C-alpha atoms as a PDB file:
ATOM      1  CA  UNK A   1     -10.078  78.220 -75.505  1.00  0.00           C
ATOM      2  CA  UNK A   2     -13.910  78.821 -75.149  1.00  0.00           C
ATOM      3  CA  UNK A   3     -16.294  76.066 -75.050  1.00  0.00           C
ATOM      4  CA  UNK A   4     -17.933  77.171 -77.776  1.00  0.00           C
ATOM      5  CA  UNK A   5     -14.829  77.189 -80.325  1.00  0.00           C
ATOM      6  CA  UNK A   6     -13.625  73.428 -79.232  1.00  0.00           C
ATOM      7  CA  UNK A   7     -17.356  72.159 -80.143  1.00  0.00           C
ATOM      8  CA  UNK A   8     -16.966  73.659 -83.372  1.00  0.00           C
ATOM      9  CA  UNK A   9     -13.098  71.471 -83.699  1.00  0.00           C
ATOM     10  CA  UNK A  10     -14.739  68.498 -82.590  1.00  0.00           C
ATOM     11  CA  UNK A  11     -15.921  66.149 -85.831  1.00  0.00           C
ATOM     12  CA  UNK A  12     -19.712  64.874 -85.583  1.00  0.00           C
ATOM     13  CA  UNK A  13     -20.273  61.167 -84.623  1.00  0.00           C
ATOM     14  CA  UNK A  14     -21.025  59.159 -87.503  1.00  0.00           C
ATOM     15  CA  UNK A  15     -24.418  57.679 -87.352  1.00  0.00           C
ATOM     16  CA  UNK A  16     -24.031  53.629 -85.989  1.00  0.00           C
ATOM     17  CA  UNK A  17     -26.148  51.321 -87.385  1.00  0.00           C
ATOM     18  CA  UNK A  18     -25.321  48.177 -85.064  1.00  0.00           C
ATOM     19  CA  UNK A  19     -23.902  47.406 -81.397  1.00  0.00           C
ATOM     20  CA  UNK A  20     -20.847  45.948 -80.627  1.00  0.00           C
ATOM     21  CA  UNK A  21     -21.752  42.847 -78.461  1.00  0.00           C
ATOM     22  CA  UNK A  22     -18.611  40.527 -77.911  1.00  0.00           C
ATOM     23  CA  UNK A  23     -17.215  39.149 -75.811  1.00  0.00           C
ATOM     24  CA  UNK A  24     -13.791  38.163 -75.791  1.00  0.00           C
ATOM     25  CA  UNK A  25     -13.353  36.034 -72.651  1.00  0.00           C
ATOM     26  CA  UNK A  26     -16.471  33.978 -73.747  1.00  0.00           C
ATOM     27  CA  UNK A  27     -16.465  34.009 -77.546  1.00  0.00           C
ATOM     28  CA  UNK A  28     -12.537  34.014 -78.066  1.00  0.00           C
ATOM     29  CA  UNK A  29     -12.057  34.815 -82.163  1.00  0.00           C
ATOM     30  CA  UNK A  30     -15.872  35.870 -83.083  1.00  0.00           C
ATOM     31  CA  UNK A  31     -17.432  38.817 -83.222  1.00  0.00           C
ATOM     32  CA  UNK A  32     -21.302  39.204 -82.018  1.00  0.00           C
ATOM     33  CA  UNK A  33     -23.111  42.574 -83.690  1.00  0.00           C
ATOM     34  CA  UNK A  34     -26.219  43.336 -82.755  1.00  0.00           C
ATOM     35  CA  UNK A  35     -28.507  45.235 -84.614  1.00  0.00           C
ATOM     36  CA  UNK A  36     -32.392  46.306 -84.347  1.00  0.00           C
ATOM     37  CA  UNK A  37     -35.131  46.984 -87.360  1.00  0.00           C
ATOM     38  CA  UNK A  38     -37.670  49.187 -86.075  1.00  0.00           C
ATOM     39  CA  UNK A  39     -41.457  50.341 -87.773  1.00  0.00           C
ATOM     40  CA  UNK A  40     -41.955  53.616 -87.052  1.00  0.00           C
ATOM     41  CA  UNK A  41     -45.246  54.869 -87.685  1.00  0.00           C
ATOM     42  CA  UNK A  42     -45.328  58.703 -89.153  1.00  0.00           C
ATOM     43  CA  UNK A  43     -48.318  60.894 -88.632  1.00  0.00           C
ATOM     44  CA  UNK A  44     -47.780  61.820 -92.214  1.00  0.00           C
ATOM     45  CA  UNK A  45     -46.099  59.685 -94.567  1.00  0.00           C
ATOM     46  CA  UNK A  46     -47.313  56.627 -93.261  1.00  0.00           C
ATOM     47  CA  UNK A  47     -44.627  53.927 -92.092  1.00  0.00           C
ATOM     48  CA  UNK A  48     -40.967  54.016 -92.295  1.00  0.00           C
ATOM     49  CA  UNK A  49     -38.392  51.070 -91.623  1.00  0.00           C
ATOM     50  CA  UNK A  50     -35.470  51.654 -90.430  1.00  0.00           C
ATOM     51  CA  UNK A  51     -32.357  50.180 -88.575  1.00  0.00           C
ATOM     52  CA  UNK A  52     -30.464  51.076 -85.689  1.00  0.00           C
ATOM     53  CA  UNK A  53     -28.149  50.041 -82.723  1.00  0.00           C
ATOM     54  CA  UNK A  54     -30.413  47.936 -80.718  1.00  0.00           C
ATOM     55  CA  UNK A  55     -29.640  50.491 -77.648  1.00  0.00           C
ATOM     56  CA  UNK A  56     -31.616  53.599 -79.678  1.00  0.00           C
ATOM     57  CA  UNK A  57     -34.727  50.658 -80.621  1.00  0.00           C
ATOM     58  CA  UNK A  58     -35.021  50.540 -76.989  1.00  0.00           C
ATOM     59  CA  UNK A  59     -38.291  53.276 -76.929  1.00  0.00           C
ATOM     60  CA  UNK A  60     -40.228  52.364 -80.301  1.00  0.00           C
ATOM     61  CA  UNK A  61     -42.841  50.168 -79.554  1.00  0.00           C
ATOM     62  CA  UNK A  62     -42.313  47.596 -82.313  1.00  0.00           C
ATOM     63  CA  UNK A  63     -38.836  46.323 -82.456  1.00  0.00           C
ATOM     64  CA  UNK A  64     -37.083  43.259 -83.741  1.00  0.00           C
ATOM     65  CA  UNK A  65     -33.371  42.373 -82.418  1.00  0.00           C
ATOM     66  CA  UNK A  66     -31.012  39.541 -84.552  1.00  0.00           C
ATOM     67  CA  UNK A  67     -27.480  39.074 -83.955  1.00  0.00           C
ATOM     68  CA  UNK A  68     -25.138  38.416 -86.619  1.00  0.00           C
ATOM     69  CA  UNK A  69     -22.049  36.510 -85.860  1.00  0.00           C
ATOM     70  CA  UNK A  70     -19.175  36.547 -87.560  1.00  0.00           C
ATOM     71  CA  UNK A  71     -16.919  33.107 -86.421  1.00  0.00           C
ATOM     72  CA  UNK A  72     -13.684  32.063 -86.633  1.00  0.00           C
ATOM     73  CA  UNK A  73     -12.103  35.602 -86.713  1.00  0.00           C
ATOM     74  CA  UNK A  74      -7.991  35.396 -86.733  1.00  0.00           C
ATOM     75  CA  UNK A  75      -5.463  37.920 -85.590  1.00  0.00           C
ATOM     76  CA  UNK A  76      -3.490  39.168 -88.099  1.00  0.00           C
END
């Protein structure tokens, strides 16, 4: 199959708004999230707020990272 057909099969990644940072060996039963608000500053339409994983705030210049923790998380 050419290259080209199998990137046209393969679904688009959904955009990801937040990181996945747990760990289970340290944190057993909660779940860490990380997420980053950034202020992007448009030549245009003056400034925009947005959120992101905290891995894509890594190049804007002004960028605020909270964790949200969700405890006490049981198996089903």
């Amino acid at each position: 199959m050419p290259l080209t057909i199998l990137v046209q099969l393969i679904p688009r990644q959904q955009p990801r708004s937040y990181s996945n940072s747990s760990s289970a060996l340290l944190h057993p039963g909660k779940v860490h999230l990380t997420q980053a608000a950034i202020l992007i500053q448009r030549q245009y339409r003056g400034k925009w707020l947005a959120k992101c994983s905290a891995f894509n705030a890594i190049d804007t210049v002004k960028h605020w990272r909270f964790s949200k923790f969700i405890e006490d998380i049981e198996d089903e």
